mmCIF file of C-alpha atoms in Angstrom:
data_model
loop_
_atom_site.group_PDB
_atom_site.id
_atom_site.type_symbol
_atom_site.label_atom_id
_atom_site.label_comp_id
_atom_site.label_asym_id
_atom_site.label_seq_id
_atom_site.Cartn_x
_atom_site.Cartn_y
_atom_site.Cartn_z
ATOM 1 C CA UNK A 1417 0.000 0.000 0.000
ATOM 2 C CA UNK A 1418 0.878 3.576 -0.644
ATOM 3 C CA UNK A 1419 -0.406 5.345 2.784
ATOM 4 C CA UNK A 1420 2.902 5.921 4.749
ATOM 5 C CA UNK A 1421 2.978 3.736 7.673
ATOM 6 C CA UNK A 1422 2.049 5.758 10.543
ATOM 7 C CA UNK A 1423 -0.926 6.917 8.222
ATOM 8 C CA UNK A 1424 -2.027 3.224 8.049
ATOM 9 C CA UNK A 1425 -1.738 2.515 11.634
ATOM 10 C CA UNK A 1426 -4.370 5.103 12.149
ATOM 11 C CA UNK A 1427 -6.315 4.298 9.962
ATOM 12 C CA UNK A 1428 -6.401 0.727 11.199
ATOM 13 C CA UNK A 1429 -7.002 1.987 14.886
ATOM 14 C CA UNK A 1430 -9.635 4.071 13.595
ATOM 15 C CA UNK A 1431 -11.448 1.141 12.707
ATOM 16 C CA UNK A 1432 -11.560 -0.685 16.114
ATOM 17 C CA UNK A 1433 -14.441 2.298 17.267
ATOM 18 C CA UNK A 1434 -17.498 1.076 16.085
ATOM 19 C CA UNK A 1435 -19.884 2.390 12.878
ATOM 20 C CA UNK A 1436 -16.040 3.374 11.922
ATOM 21 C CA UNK A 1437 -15.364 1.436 8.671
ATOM 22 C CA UNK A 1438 -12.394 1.408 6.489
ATOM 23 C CA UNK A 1439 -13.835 4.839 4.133
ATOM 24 C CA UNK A 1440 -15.185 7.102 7.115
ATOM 25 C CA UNK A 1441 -11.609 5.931 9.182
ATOM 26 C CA UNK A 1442 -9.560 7.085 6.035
ATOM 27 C CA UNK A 1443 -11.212 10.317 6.113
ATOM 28 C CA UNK A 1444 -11.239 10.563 9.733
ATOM 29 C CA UNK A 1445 -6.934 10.016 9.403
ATOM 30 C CA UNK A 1446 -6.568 12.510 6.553
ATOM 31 C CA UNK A 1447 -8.844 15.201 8.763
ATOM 32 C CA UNK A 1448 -6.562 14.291 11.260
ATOM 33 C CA UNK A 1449 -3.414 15.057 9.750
ATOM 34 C CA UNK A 1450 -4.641 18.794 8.320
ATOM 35 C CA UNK A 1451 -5.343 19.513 11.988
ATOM 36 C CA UNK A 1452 -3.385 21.547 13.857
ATOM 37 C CA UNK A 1453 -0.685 19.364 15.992
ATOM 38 C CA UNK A 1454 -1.816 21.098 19.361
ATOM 39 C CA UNK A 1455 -5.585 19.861 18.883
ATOM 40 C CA UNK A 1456 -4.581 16.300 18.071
ATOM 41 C CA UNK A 1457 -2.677 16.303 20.609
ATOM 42 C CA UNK A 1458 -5.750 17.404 22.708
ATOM 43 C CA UNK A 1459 -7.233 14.594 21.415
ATOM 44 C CA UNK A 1460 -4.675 11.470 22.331
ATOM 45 C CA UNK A 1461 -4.078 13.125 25.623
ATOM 46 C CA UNK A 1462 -8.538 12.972 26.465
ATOM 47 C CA UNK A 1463 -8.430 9.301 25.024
ATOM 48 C CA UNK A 1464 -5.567 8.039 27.004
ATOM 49 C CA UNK A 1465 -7.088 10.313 30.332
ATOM 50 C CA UNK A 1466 -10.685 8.650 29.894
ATOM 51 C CA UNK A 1467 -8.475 5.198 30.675
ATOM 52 C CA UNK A 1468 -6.425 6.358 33.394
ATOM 53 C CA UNK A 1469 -8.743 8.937 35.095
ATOM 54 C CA UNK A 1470 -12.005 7.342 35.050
ATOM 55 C CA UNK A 1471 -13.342 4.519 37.073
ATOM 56 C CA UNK A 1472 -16.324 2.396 38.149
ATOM 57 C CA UNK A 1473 -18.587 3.554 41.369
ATOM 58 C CA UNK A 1474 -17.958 0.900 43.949
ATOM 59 C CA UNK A 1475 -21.856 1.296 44.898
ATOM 60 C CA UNK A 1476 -23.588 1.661 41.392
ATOM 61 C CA UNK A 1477 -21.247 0.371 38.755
ATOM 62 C CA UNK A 1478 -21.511 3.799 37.290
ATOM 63 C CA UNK A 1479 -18.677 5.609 35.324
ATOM 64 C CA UNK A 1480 -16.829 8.403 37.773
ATOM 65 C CA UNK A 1481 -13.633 10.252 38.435
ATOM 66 C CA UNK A 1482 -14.533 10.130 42.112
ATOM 67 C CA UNK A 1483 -15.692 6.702 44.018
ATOM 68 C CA UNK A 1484 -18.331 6.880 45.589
ATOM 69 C CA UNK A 1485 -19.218 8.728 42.910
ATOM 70 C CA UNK A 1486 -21.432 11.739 42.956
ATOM 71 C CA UNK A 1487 -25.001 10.837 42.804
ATOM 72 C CA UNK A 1488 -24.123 8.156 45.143
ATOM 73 C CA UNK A 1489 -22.562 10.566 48.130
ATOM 74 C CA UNK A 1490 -24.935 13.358 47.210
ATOM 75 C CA UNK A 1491 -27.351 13.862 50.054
ATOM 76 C CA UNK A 1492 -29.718 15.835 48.296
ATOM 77 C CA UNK A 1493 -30.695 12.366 46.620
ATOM 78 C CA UNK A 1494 -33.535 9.423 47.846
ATOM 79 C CA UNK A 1495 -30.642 6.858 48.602
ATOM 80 C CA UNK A 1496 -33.600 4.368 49.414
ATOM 81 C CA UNK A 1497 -35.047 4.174 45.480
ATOM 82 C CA UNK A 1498 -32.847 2.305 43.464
ATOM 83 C CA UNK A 1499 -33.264 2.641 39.062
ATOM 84 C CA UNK A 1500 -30.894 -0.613 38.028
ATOM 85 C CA UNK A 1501 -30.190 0.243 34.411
ATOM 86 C CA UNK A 1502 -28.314 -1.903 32.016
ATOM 87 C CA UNK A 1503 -25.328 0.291 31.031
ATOM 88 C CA UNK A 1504 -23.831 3.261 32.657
ATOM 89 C CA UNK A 1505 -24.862 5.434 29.172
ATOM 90 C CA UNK A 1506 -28.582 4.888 30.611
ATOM 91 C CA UNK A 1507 -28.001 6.629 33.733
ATOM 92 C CA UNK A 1508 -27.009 9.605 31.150
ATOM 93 C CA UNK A 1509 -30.015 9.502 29.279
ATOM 94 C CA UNK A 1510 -32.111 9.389 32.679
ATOM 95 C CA UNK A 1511 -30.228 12.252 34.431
ATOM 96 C CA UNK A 1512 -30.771 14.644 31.270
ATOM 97 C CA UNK A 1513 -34.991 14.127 32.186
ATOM 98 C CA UNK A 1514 -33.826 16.014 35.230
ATOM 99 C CA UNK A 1515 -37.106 14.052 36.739
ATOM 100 C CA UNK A 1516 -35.173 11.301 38.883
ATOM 101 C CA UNK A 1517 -33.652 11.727 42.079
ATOM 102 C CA UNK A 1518 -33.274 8.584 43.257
ATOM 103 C CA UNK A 1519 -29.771 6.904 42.897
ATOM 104 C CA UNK A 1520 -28.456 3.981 40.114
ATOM 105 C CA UNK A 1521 -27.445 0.655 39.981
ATOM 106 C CA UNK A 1522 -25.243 -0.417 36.666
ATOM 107 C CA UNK A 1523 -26.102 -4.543 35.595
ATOM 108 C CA UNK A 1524 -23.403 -3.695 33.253
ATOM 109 C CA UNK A 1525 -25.490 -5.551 30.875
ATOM 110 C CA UNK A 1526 -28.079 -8.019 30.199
ATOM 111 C CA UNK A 1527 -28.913 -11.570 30.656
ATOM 112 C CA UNK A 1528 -28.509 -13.435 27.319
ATOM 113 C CA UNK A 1529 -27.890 -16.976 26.914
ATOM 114 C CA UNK A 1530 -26.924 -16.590 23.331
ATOM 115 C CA UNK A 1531 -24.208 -14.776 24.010
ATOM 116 C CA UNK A 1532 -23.218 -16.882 27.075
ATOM 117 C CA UNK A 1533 -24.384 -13.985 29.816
ATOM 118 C CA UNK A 1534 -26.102 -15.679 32.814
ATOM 119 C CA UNK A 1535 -26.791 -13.756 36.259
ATOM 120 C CA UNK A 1536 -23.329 -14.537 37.120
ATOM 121 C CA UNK A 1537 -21.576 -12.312 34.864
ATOM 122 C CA UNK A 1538 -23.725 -9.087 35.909
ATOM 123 C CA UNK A 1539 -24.026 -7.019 38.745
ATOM 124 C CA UNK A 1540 -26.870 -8.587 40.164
ATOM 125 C CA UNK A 1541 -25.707 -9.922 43.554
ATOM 126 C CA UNK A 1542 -24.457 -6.447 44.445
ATOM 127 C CA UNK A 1543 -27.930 -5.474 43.641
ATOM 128 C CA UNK A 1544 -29.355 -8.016 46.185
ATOM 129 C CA UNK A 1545 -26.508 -6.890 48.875
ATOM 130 C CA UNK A 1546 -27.556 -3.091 48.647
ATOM 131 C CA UNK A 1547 -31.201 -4.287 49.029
ATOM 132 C CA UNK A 1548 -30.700 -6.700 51.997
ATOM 133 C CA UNK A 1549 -28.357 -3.729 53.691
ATOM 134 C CA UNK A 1550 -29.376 -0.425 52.840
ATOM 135 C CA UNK A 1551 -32.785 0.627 54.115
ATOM 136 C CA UNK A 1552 -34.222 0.342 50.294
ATOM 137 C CA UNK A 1553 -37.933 0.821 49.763
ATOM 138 C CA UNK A 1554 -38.324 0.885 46.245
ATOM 139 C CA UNK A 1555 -36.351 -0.599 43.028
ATOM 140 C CA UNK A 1556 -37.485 0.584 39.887
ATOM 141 C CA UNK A 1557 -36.177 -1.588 36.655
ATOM 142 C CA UNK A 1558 -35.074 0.141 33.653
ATOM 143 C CA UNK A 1559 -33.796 -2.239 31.608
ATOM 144 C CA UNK A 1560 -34.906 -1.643 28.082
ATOM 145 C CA UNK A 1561 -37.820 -3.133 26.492
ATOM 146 C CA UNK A 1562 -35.980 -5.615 24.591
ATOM 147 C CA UNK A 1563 -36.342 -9.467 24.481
ATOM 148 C CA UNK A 1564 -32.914 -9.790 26.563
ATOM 149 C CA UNK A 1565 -33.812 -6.472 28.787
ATOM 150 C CA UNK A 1566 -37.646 -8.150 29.765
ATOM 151 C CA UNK A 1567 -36.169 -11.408 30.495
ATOM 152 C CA UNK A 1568 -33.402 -9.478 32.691
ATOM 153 C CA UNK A 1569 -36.350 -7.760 34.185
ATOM 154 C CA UNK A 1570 -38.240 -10.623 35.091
ATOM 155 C CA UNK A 1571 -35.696 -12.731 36.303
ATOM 156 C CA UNK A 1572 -34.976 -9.415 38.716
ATOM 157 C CA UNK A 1573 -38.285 -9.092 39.991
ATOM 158 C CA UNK A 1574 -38.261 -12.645 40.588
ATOM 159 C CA UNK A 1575 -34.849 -12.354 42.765
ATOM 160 C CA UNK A 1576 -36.444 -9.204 44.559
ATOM 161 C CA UNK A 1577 -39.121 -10.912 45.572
ATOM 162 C CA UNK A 1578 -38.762 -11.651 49.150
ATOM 163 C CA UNK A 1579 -37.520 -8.516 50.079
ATOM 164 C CA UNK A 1580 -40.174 -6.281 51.541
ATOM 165 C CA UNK A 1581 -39.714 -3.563 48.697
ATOM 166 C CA UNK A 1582 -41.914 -2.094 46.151
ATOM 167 C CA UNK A 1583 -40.419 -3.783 42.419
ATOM 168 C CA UNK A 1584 -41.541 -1.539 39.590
ATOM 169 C CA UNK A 1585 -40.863 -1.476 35.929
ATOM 170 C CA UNK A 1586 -40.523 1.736 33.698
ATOM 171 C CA UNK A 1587 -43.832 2.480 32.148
ATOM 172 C CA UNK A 1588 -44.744 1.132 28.196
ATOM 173 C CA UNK A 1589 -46.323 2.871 25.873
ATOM 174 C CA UNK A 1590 -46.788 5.639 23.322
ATOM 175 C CA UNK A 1591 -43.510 7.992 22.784
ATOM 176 C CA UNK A 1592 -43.967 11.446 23.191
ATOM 177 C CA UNK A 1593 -44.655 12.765 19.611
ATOM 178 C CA UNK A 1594 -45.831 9.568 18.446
ATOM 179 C CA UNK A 1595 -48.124 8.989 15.716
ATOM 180 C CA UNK A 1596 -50.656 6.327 16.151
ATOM 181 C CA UNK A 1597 -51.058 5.303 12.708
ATOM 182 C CA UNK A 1598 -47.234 4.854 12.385
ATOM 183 C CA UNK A 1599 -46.827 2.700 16.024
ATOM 184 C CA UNK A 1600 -46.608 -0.542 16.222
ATOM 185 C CA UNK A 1601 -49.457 -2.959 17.136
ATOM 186 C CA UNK A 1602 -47.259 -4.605 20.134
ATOM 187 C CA UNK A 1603 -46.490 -0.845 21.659
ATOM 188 C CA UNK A 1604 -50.666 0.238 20.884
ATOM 189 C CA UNK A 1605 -51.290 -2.816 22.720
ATOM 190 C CA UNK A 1606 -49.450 -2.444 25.768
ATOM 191 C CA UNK A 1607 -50.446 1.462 25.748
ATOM 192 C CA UNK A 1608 -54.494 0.323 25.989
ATOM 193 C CA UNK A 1609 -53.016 -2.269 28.817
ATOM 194 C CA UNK A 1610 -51.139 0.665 30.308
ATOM 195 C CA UNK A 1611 -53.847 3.020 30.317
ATOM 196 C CA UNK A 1612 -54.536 5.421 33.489
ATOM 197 C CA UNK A 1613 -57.602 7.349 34.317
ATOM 198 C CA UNK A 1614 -57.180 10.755 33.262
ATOM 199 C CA UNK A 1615 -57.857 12.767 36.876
ATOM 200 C CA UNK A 1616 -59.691 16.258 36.000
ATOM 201 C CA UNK B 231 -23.407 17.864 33.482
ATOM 202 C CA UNK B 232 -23.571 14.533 35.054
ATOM 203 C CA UNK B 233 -20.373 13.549 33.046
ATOM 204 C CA UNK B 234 -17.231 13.489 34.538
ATOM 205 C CA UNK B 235 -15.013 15.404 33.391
ATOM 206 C CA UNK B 236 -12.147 13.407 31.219
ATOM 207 C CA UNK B 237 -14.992 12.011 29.558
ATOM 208 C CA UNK B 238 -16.736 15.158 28.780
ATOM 209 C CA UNK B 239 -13.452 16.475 27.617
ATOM 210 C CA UNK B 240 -13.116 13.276 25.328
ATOM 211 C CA UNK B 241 -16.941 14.142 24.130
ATOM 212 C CA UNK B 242 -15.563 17.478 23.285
ATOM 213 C CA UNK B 243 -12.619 16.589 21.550
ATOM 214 C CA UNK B 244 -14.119 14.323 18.776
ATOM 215 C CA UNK B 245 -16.660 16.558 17.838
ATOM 216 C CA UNK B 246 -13.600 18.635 15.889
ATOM 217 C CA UNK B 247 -13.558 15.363 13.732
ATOM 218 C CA UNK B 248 -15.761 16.257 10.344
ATOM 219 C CA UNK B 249 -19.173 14.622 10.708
ATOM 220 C CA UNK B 250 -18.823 13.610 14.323
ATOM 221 C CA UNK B 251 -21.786 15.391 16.138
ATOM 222 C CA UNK B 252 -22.744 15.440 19.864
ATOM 223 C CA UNK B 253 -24.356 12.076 19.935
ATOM 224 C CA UNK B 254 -21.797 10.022 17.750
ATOM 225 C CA UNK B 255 -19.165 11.450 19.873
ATOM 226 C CA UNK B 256 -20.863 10.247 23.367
ATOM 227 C CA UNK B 257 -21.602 6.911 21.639
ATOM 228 C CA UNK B 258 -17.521 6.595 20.712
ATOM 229 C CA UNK B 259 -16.712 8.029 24.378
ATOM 230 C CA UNK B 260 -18.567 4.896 25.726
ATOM 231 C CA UNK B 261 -17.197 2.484 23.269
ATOM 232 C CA UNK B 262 -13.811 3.780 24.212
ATOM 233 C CA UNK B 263 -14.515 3.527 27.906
ATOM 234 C CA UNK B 264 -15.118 0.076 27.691
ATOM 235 C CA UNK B 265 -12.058 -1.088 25.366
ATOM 236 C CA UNK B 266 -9.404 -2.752 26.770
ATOM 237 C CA UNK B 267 -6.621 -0.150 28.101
ATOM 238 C CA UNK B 268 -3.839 -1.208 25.876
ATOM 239 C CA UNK B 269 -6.258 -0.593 23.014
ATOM 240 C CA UNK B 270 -7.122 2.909 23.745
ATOM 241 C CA UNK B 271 -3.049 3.477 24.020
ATOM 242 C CA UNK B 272 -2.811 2.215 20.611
ATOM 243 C CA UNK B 273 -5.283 4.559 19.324
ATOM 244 C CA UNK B 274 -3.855 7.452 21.290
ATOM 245 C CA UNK B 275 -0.562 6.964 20.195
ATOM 246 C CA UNK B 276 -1.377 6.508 16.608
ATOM 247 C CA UNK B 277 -2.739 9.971 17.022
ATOM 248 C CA UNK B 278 0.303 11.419 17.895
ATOM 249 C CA UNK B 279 2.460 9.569 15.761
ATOM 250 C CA UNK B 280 0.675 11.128 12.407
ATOM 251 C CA UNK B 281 1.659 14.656 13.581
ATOM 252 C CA UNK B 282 5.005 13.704 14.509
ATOM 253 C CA UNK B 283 6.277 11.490 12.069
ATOM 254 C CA UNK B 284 4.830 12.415 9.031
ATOM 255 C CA UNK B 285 5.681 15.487 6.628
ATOM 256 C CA UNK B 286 4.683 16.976 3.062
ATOM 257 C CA UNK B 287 6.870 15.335 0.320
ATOM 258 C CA UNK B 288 8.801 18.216 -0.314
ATOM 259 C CA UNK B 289 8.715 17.801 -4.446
ATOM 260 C CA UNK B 290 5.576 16.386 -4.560
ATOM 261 C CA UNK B 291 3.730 18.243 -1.030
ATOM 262 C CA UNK B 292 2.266 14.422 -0.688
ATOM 263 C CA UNK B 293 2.147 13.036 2.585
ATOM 264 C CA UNK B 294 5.405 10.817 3.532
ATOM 265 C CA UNK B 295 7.304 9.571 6.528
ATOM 266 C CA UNK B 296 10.744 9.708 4.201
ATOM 267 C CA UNK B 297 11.218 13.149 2.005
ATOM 268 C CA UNK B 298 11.319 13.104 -0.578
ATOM 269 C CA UNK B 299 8.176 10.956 -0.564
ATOM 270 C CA UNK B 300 8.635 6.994 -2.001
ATOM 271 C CA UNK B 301 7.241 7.927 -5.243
ATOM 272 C CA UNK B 302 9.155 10.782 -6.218
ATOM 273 C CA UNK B 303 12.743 8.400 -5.321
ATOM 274 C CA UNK B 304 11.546 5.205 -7.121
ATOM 275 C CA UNK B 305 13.649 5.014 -10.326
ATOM 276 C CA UNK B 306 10.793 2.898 -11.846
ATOM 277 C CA UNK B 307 8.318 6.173 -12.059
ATOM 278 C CA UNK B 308 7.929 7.962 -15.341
ATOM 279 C CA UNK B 309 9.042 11.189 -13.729
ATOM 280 C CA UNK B 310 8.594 13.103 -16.834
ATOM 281 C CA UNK B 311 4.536 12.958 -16.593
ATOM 282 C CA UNK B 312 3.173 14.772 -13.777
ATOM 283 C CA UNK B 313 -0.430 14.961 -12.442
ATOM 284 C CA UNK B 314 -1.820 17.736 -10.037
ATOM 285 C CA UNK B 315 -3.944 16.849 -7.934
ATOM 286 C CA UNK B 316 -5.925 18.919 -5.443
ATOM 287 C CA UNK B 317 -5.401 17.084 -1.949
ATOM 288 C CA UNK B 318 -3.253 14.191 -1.214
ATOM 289 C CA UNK B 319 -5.425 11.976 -0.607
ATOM 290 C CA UNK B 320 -6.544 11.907 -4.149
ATOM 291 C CA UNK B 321 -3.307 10.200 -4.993
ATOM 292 C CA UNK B 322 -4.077 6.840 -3.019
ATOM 293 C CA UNK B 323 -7.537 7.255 -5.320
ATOM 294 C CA UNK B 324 -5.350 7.109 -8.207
ATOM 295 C CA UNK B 325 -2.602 4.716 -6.805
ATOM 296 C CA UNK B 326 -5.285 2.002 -6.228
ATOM 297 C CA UNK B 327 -6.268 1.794 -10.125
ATOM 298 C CA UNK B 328 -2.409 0.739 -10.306
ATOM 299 C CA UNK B 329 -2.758 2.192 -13.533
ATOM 300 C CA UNK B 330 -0.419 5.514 -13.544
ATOM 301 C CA UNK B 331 3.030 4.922 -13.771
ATOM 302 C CA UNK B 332 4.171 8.983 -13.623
ATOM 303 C CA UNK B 333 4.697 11.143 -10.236
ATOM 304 C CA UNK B 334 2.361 13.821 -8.438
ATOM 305 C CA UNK B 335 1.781 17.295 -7.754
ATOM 306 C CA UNK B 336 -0.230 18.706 -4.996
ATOM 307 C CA UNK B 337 -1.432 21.439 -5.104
ATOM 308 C CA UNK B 338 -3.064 21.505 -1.612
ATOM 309 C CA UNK B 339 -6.671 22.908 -2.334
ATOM 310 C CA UNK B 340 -8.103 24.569 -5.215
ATOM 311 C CA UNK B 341 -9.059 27.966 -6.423
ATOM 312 C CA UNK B 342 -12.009 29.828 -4.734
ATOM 313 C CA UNK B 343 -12.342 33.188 -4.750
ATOM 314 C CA UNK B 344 -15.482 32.852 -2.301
ATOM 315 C CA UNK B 345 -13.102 31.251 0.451
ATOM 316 C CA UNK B 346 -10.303 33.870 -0.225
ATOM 317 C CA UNK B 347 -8.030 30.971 -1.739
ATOM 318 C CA UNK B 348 -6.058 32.211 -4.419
ATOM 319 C CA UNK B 349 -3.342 31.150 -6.608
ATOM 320 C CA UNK B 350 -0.834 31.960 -4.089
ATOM 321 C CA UNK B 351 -2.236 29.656 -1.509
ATOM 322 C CA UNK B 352 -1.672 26.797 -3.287
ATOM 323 C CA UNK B 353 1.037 24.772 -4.799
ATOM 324 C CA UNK B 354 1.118 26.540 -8.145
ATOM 325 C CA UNK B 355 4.422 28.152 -8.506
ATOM 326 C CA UNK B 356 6.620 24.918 -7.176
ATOM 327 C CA UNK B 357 5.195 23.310 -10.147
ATOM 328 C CA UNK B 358 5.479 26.052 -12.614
ATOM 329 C CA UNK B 359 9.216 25.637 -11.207
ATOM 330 C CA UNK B 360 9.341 21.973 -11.749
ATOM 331 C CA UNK B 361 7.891 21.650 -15.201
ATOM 332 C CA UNK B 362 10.226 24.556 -15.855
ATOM 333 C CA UNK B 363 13.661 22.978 -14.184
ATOM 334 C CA UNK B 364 13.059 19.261 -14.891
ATOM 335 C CA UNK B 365 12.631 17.301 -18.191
ATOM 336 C CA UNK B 366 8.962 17.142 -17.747
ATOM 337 C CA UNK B 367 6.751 16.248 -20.722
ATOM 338 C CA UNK B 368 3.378 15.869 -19.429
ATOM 339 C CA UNK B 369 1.189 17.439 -17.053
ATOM 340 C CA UNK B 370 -2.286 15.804 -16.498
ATOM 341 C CA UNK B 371 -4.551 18.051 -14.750
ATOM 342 C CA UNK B 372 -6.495 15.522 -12.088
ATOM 343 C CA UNK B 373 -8.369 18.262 -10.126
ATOM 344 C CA UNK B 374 -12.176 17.525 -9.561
ATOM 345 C CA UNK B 375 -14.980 18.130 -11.998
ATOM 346 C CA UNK B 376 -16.558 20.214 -9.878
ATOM 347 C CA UNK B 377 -16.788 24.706 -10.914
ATOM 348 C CA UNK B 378 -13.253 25.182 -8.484
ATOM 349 C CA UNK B 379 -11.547 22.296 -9.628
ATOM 350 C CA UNK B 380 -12.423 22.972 -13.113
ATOM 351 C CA UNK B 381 -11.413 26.847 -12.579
ATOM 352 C CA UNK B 382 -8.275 25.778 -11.567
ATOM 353 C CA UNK B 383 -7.739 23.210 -14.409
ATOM 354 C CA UNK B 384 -7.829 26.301 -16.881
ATOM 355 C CA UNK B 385 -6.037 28.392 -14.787
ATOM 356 C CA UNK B 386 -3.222 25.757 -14.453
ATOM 357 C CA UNK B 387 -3.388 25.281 -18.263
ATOM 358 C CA UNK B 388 -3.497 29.089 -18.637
ATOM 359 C CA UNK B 389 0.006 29.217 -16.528
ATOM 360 C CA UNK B 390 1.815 25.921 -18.487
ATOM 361 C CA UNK B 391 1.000 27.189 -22.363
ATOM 362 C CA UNK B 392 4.270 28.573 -22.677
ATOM 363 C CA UNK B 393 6.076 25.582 -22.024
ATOM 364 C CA UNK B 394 6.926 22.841 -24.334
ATOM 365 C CA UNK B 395 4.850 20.441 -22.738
ATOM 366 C CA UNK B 396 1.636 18.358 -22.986
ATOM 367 C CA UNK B 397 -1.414 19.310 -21.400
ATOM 368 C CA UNK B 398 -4.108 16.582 -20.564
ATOM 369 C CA UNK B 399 -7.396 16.701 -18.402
ATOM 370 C CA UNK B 400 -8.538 13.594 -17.499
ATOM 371 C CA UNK B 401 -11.520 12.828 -18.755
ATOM 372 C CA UNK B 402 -15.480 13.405 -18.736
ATOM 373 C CA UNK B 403 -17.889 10.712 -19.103
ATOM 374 C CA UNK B 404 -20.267 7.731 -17.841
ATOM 375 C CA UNK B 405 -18.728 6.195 -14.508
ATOM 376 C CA UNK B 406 -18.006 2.627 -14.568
ATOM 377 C CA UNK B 407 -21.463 0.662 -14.179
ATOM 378 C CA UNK B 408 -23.266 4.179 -14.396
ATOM 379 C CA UNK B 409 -27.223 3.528 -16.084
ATOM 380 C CA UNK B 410 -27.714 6.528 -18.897
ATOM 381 C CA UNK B 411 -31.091 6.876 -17.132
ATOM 382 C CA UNK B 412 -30.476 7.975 -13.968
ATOM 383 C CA UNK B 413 -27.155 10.185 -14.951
ATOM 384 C CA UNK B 414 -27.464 13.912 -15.390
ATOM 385 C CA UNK B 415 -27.836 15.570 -18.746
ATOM 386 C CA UNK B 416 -24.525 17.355 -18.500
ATOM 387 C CA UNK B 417 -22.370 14.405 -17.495
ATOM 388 C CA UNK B 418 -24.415 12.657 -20.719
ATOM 389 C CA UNK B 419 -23.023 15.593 -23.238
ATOM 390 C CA UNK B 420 -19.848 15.633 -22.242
ATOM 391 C CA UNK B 421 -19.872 11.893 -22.716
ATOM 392 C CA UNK B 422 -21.161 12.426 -25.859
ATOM 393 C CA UNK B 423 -18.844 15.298 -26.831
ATOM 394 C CA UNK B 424 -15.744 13.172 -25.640
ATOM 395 C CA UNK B 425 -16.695 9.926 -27.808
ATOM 396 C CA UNK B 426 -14.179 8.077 -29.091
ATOM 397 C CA UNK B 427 -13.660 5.459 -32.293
ATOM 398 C CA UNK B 428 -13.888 2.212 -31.198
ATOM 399 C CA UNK B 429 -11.281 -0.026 -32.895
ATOM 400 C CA UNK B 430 -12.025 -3.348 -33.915
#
């Protein structure tokens, strides 16, 4: 090949991040090399800090610079609802509702027999721990509403059981701005399940 | 921000890559998080390495960890036919037909009076100098069909009339596999306009 061979090595590493193929990671290099040195340098220094710098929360399994971490040792928070998520990106998308103020607990995945994932190999006897121990009252399961994320669910709920603690699941239904006609049947379905009285 | 803060910096950071936005970069932040350490020092120091130890060719302004560039040194090269290109990158386009067999000439952009790029920002007097100090014989213009690359095509061929050379544009047409129906009327005239006999 032509491309020089620190050129190629990028390009290479470029492809190990995902949705990166072999086109977008030879732009990606070229962009990289018409940059100005100080910003790529910005760059390798944030990707190499993110490995050094950041760590899991002892407690939740979340992503932190600090452990605890924050939302764990803040005591503005209900430390007695727990919202076990699958992956520490969910607590993200939960925290940016600004609704929650509860604290997390990470399964750092999801139980999937396919791909060899069994209760074991998930943070699910920490889960039980922090229940048995802390003076929990409610644990509200986020897991996504996929095949592997209901199973997960259940199979919680199941564990939970004998605790004396409310188990809930996040709420099905119609996404905000959906369109009926374009939903489908199985979410319509669970919606008319789901449905609540309207109080006026 | 519920982020901490290497990884909001690393958010940051690759959203100055092109067509990286907010979302795509959090997505790679995560992925990044969870690779193996040694991985992300790969990656990192890839980075670095392209800034460091690489360099513009300094006949050809290519890119090149040796100058002058592989290319311009190998004695099997035509080195009297040159093609200009516009970036170098378009040279590994035309390196992978395996088909040209003559050296390079970036220019390093392309005329456009609307971006304040003129003549003098790019490569245009270094080759004026080469065609004018070296046995050269051929220049093939290779800059894109597009209204600045085909600006600076006439411009170029404007500049090299008073030498003693040949001047070539590569050529117009149907692309490889392209279906008359569904290609525009002006890439069908030039087509047209640029037939040739075909010997039998």
């Amino acid at each position: 090949m032509i491309y020089p061979k620190p050129l190629e090595d990028l390009v290479k590493q470029l492809q190990k991040l995902p949705t990166i193929g072999p086109k977008t990671a030879q732009r990606l290099a070229f962009s990289i090399l018409k940059m100005p040195g100080e910003e790529v340098i910005k760059i390798s220094k944030s990707l190499s800090e993110v490995k050094t710098k950041l760590n899991y929360c002892r407690i939740c399994g979340s992503i932190t610079d600090q452990d605890p971490c924050m939302i764990c040792t803040n005591p503005n928070r209900s430390h007695q609802v727990v919202c076990v998520i699958e992956e520490p990106e969910d607590l993200l998308a939960i925290e940016r509702t600004r609704q929650y103020k509860g604290v997390y607990h990470v399964l750092m995945g999801v139980l999937s027999p396919l791909d060899g994932i069994g209760p074991r190999d998930l943070r699910i006897d920490p889960l039980l721990k922090r229940v048995d121990e802390k003076n929990i009252t409610e644990v509200i399961i986020a897991t996504n509403y996929t095949t592997e994320g209901q199973a997960t669910a259940l199979y919680l709920a199941n564990q939970l059981d004998s605790f004396d603690i409310e188990i809930t699941r996040i709420a099905y239904g119609i996404p905000v701005g959906g369109d009926l006609e374009y939903i489908d049947d199985q979410t319509i379905g669970q919606a008319i399940e789901g449905r609540r009285k309207i109080s006026s």
